[in-house]
mmCIF file of C-alpha atoms in Angstrom:
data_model
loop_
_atom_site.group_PDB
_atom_site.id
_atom_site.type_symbol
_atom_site.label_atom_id
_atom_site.label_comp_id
_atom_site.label_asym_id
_atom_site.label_seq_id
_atom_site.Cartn_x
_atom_site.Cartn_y
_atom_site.Cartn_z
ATOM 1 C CA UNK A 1 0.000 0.000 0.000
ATOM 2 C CA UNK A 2 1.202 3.747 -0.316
ATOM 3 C CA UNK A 3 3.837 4.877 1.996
ATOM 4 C CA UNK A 4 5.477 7.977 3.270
ATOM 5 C CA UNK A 5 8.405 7.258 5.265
ATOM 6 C CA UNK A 6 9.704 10.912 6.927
ATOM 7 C CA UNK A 7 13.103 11.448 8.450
ATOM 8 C CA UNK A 8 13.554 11.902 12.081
ATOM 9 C CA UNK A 9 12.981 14.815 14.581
ATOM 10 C CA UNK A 10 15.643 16.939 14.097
ATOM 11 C CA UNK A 11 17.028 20.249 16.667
ATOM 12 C CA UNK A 12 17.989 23.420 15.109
ATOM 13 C CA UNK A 13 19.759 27.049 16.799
ATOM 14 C CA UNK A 14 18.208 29.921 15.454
ATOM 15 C CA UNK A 15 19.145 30.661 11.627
ATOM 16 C CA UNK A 16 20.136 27.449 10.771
ATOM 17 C CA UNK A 17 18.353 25.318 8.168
ATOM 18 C CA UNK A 18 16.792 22.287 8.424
ATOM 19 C CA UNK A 19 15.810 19.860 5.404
ATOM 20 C CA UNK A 20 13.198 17.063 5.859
ATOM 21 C CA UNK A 21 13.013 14.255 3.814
ATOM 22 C CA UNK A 22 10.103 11.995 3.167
ATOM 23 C CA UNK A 23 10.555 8.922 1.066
ATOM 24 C CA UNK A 24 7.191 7.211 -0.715
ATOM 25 C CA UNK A 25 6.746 3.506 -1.601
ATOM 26 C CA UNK A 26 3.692 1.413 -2.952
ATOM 27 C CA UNK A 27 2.737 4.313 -5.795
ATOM 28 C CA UNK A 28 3.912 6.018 -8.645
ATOM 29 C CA UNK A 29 5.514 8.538 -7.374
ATOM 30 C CA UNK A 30 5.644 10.902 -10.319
ATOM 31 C CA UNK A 31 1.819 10.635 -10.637
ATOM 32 C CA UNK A 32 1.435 12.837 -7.650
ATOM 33 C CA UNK A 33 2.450 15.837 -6.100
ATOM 34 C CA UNK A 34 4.022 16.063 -2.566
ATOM 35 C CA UNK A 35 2.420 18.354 -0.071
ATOM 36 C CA UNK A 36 4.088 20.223 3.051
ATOM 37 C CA UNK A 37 2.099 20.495 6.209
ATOM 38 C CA UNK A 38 2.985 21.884 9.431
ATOM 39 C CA UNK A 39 1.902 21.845 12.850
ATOM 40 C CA UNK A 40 3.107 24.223 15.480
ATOM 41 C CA UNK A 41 2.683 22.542 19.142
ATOM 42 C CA UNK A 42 -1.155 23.192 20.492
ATOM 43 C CA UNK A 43 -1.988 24.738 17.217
ATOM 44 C CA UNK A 44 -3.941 24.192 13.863
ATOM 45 C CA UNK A 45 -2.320 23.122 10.162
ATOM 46 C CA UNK A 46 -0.521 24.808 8.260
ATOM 47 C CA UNK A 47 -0.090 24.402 4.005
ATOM 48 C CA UNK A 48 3.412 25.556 3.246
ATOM 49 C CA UNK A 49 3.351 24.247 -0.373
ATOM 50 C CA UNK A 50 3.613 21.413 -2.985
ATOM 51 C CA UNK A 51 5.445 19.623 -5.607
ATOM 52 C CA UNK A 52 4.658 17.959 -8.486
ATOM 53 C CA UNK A 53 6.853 15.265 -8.696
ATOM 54 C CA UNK A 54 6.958 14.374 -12.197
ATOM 55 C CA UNK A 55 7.847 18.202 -13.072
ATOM 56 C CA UNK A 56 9.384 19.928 -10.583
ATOM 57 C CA UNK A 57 6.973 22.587 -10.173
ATOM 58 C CA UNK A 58 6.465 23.948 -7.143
ATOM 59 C CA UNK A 59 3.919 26.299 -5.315
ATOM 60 C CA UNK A 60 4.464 27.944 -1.557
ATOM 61 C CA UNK A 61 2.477 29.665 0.507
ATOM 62 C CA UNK A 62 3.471 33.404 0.522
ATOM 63 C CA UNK A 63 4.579 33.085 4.612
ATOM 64 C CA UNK A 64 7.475 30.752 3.387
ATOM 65 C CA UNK A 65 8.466 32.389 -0.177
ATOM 66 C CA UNK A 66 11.718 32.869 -0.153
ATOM 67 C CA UNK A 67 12.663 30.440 2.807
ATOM 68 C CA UNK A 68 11.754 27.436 1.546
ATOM 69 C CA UNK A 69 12.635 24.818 -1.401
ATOM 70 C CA UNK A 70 11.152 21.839 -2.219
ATOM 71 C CA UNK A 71 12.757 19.257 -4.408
ATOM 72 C CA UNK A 72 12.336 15.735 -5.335
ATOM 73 C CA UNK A 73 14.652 12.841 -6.087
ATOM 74 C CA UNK A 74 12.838 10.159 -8.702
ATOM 75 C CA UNK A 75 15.561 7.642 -8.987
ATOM 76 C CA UNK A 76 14.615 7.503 -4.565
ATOM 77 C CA UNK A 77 10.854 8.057 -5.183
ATOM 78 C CA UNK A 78 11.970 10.809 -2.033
ATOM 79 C CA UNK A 79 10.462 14.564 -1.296
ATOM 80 C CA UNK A 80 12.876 17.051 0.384
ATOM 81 C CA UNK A 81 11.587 20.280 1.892
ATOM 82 C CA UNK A 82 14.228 22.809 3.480
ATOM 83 C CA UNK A 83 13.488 25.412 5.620
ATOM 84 C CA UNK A 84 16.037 28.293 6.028
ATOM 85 C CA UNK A 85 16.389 31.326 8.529
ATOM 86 C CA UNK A 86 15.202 28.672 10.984
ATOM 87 C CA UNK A 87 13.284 30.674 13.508
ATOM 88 C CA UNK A 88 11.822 29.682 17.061
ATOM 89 C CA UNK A 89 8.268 29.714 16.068
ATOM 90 C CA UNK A 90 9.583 27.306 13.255
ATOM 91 C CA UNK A 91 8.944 24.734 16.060
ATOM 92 C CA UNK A 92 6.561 22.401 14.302
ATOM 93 C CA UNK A 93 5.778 18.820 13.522
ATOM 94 C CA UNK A 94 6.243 19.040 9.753
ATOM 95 C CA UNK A 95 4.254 16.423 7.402
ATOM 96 C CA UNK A 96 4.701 15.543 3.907
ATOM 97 C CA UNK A 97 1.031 14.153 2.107
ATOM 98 C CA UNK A 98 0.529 12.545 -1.380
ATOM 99 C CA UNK A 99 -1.964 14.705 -2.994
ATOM 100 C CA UNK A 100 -4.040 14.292 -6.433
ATOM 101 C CA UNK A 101 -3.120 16.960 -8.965
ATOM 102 C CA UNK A 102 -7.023 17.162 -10.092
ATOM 103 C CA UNK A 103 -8.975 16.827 -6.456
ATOM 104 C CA UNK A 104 -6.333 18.272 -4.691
ATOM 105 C CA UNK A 105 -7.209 16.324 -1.501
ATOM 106 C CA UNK A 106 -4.233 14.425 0.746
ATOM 107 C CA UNK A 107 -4.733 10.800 1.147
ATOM 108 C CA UNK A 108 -1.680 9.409 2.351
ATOM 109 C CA UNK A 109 0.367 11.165 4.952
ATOM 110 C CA UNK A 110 3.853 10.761 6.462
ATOM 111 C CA UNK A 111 4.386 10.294 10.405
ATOM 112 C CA UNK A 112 5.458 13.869 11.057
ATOM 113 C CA UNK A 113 8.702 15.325 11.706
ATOM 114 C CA UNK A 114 9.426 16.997 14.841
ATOM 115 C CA UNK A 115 11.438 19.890 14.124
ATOM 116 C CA UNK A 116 12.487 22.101 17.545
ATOM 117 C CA UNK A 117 13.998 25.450 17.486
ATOM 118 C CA UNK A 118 16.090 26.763 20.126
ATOM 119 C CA UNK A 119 19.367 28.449 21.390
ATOM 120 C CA UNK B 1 -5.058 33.897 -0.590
ATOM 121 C CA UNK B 2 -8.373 32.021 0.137
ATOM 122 C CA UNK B 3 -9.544 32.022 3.524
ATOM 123 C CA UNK B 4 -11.560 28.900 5.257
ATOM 124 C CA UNK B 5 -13.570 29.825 8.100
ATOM 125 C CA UNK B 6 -14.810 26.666 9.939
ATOM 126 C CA UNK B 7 -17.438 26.679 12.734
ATOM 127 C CA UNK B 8 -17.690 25.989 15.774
ATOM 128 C CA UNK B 9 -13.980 25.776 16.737
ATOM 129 C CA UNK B 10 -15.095 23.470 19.352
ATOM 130 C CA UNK B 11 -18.443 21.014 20.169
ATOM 131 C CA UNK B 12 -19.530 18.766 22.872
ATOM 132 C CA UNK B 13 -21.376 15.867 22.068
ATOM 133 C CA UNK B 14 -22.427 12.519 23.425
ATOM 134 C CA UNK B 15 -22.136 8.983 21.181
ATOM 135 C CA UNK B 16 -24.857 8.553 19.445
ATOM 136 C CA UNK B 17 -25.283 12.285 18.712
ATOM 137 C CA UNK B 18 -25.842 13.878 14.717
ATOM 138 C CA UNK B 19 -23.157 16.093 14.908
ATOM 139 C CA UNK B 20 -22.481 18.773 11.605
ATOM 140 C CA UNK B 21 -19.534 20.986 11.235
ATOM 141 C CA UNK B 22 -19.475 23.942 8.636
ATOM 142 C CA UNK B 23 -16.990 25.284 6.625
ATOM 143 C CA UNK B 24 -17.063 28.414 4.694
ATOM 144 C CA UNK B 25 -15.060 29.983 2.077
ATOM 145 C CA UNK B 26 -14.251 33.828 1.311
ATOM 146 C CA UNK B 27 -14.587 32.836 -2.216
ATOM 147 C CA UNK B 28 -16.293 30.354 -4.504
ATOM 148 C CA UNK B 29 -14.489 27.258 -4.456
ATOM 149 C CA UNK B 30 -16.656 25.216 -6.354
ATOM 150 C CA UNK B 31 -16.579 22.098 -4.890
ATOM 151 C CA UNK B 32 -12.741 21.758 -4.475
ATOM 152 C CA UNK B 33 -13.078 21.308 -0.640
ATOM 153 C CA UNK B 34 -11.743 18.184 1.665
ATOM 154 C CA UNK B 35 -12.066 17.143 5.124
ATOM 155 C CA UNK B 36 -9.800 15.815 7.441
ATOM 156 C CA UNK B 37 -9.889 13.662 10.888
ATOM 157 C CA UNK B 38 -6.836 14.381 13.270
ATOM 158 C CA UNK B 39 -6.095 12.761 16.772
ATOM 159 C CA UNK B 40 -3.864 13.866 19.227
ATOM 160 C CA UNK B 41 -0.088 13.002 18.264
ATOM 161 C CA UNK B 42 -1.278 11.280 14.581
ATOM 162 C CA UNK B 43 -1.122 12.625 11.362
ATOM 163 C CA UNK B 44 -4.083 13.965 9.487
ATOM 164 C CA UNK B 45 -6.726 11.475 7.930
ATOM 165 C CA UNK B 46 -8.503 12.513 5.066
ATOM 166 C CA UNK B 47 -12.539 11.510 5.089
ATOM 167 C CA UNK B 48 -14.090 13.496 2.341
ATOM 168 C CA UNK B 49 -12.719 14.908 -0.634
ATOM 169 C CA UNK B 50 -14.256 16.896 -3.476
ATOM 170 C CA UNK B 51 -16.821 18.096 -0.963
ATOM 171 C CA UNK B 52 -19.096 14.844 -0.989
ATOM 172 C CA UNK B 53 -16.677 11.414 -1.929
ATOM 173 C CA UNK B 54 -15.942 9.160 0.735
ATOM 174 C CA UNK B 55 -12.773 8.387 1.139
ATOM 175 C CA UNK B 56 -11.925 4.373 0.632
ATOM 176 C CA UNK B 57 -12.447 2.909 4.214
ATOM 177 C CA UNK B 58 -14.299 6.215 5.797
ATOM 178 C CA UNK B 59 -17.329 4.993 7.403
ATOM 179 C CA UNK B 60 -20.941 5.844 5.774
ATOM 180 C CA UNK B 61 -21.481 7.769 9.170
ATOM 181 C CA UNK B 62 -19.317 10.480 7.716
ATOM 182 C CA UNK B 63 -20.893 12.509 4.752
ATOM 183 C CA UNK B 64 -19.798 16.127 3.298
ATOM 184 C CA UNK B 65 -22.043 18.581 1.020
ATOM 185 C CA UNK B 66 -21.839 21.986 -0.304
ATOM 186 C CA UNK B 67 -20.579 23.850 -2.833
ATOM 187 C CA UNK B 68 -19.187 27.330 -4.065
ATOM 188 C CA UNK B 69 -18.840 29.034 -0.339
ATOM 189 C CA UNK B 70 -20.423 26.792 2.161
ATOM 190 C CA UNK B 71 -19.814 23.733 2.875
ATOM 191 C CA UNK B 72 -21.174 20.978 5.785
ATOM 192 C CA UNK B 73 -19.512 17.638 7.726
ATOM 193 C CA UNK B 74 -21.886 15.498 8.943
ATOM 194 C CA UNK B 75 -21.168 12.755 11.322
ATOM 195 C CA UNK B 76 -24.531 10.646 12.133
ATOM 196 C CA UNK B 77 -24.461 8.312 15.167
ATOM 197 C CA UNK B 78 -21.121 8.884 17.139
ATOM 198 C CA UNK B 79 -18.934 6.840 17.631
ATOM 199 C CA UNK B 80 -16.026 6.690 21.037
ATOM 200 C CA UNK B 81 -13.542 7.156 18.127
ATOM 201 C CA UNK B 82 -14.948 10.215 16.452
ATOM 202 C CA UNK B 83 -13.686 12.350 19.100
ATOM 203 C CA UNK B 84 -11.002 14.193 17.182
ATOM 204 C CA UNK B 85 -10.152 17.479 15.778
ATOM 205 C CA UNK B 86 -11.221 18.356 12.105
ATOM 206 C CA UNK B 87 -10.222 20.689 9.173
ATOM 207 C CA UNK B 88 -11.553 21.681 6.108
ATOM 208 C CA UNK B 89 -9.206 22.305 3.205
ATOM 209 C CA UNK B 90 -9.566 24.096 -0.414
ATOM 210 C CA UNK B 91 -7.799 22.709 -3.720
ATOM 211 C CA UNK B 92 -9.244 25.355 -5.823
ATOM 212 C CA UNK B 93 -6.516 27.656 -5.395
ATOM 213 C CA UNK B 94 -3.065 26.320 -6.174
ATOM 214 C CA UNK B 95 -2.015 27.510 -3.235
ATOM 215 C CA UNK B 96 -4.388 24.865 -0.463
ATOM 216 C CA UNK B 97 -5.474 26.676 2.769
ATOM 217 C CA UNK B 98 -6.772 24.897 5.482
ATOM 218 C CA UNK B 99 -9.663 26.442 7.823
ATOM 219 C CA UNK B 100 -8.806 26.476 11.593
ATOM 220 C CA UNK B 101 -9.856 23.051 13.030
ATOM 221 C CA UNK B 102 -12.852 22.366 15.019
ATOM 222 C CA UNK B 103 -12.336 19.957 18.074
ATOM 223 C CA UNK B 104 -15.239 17.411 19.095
ATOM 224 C CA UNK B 105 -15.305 16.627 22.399
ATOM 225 C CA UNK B 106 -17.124 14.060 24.540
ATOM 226 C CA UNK B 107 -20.036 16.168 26.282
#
């Protein structure tokens, strides 16, 4: 069945980057695209963008233009997101979703990745 | 950017209980709009997409309608494992917005 295997939680200073990974299995990959999703702790979610991973195209929401880059690796079937200028309210549990290109809707979701700011 | 607006943010209810959460839009979506289920430390689940399809598993209890700005989740008969904190999300725009959540909790 489809998979989305994310990397683990990872600890960050302030400015520092931080780049996820999140590795799908059971699907053709390049038939979807590859959603970002975070969660701050206590809060709502969050769409920070997608990709499409048969072209490369990518879309971000205008809160992370400029800070973020999203790329995928075929020959893996894996997603990468990286997040730069890491801030602290950058804490978040950060999810990757397979997502239809037509309906738009997320079906198959990583675990999460904890990612924790901090000095 | 297209704003979701989902109410209430948070409902009591018994099992058993007809529950409906809404969901509305600050511009017409069509019917580009999905729900999710999330529980505490999991990832999201998605139950309904294009406003009214099931998702494969989902059970009948759950149904969505609406279209253009408003938009309804409807969870008949609860269940213990309903409990849970749901979203609405748009895929009209290219860039997806989710609305703010609305927990259900046991009355």
């Amino acid at each position: 069945q489809a998979q989305l295997v994310q990397s683990g939680g990872e600890v960050k200073k302030p400015g520092a980057s931080v780049k996820v990974s999140c590795r799908a299995s059971g699907y053709a990959f390049t038939s979807f695209l590859i959603s970002w999703v975070r969660q701050a702790p206590g809060q709502g979610l969050e769409w920070m963008g997608w990709i499409s991973s048969y072209k490369g195209t990518t879309n971000n929401a205008q809160k992370f233009q400029g800070r973020v880059t999203m790329t995928t690796d075929t020959s893996t079937s894996t997603a990468y997101m990286e997040l730069r200028s890491l801030r602290s309210d950058d804490t978040a549990v950060y999810y990757c979703a397979r997502a239809g290109a037509v309906a738009g809707h997320m079906d198959v979701w990583g675990k999460g990745t904890t990612v924790t700011v901090s000095s | 950017d297209i704003q979701m607006t989902q109410s209430p943010s948070s409902l009591s209810a018994s099992v058993g209980d007809r529950v409906t959460i809404t969901c509305r839009a600050s511009q017409s979506i069509s019917s580009y709009l999905n729900w999710y289920q999330q529980k505490p430390g999991k990832a999201p689940k998605n139950l309904i997409y294009a406003a009214s399809t099931l998702q494969s598993g989902v059970p009948s209890r759950f149904s969505g309608s609406g279209s253009g700005t408003d938009f309804t989740l409807t969870i008949t008969s609860l269940q213990p494992e309903d409990f849970a904190t749901y979203y609405c999300q748009q895929s009209y725009s290219i860039l997806y917005t989710f609305g703010q959540g609305t927990k259900l909790e046991i009355k």
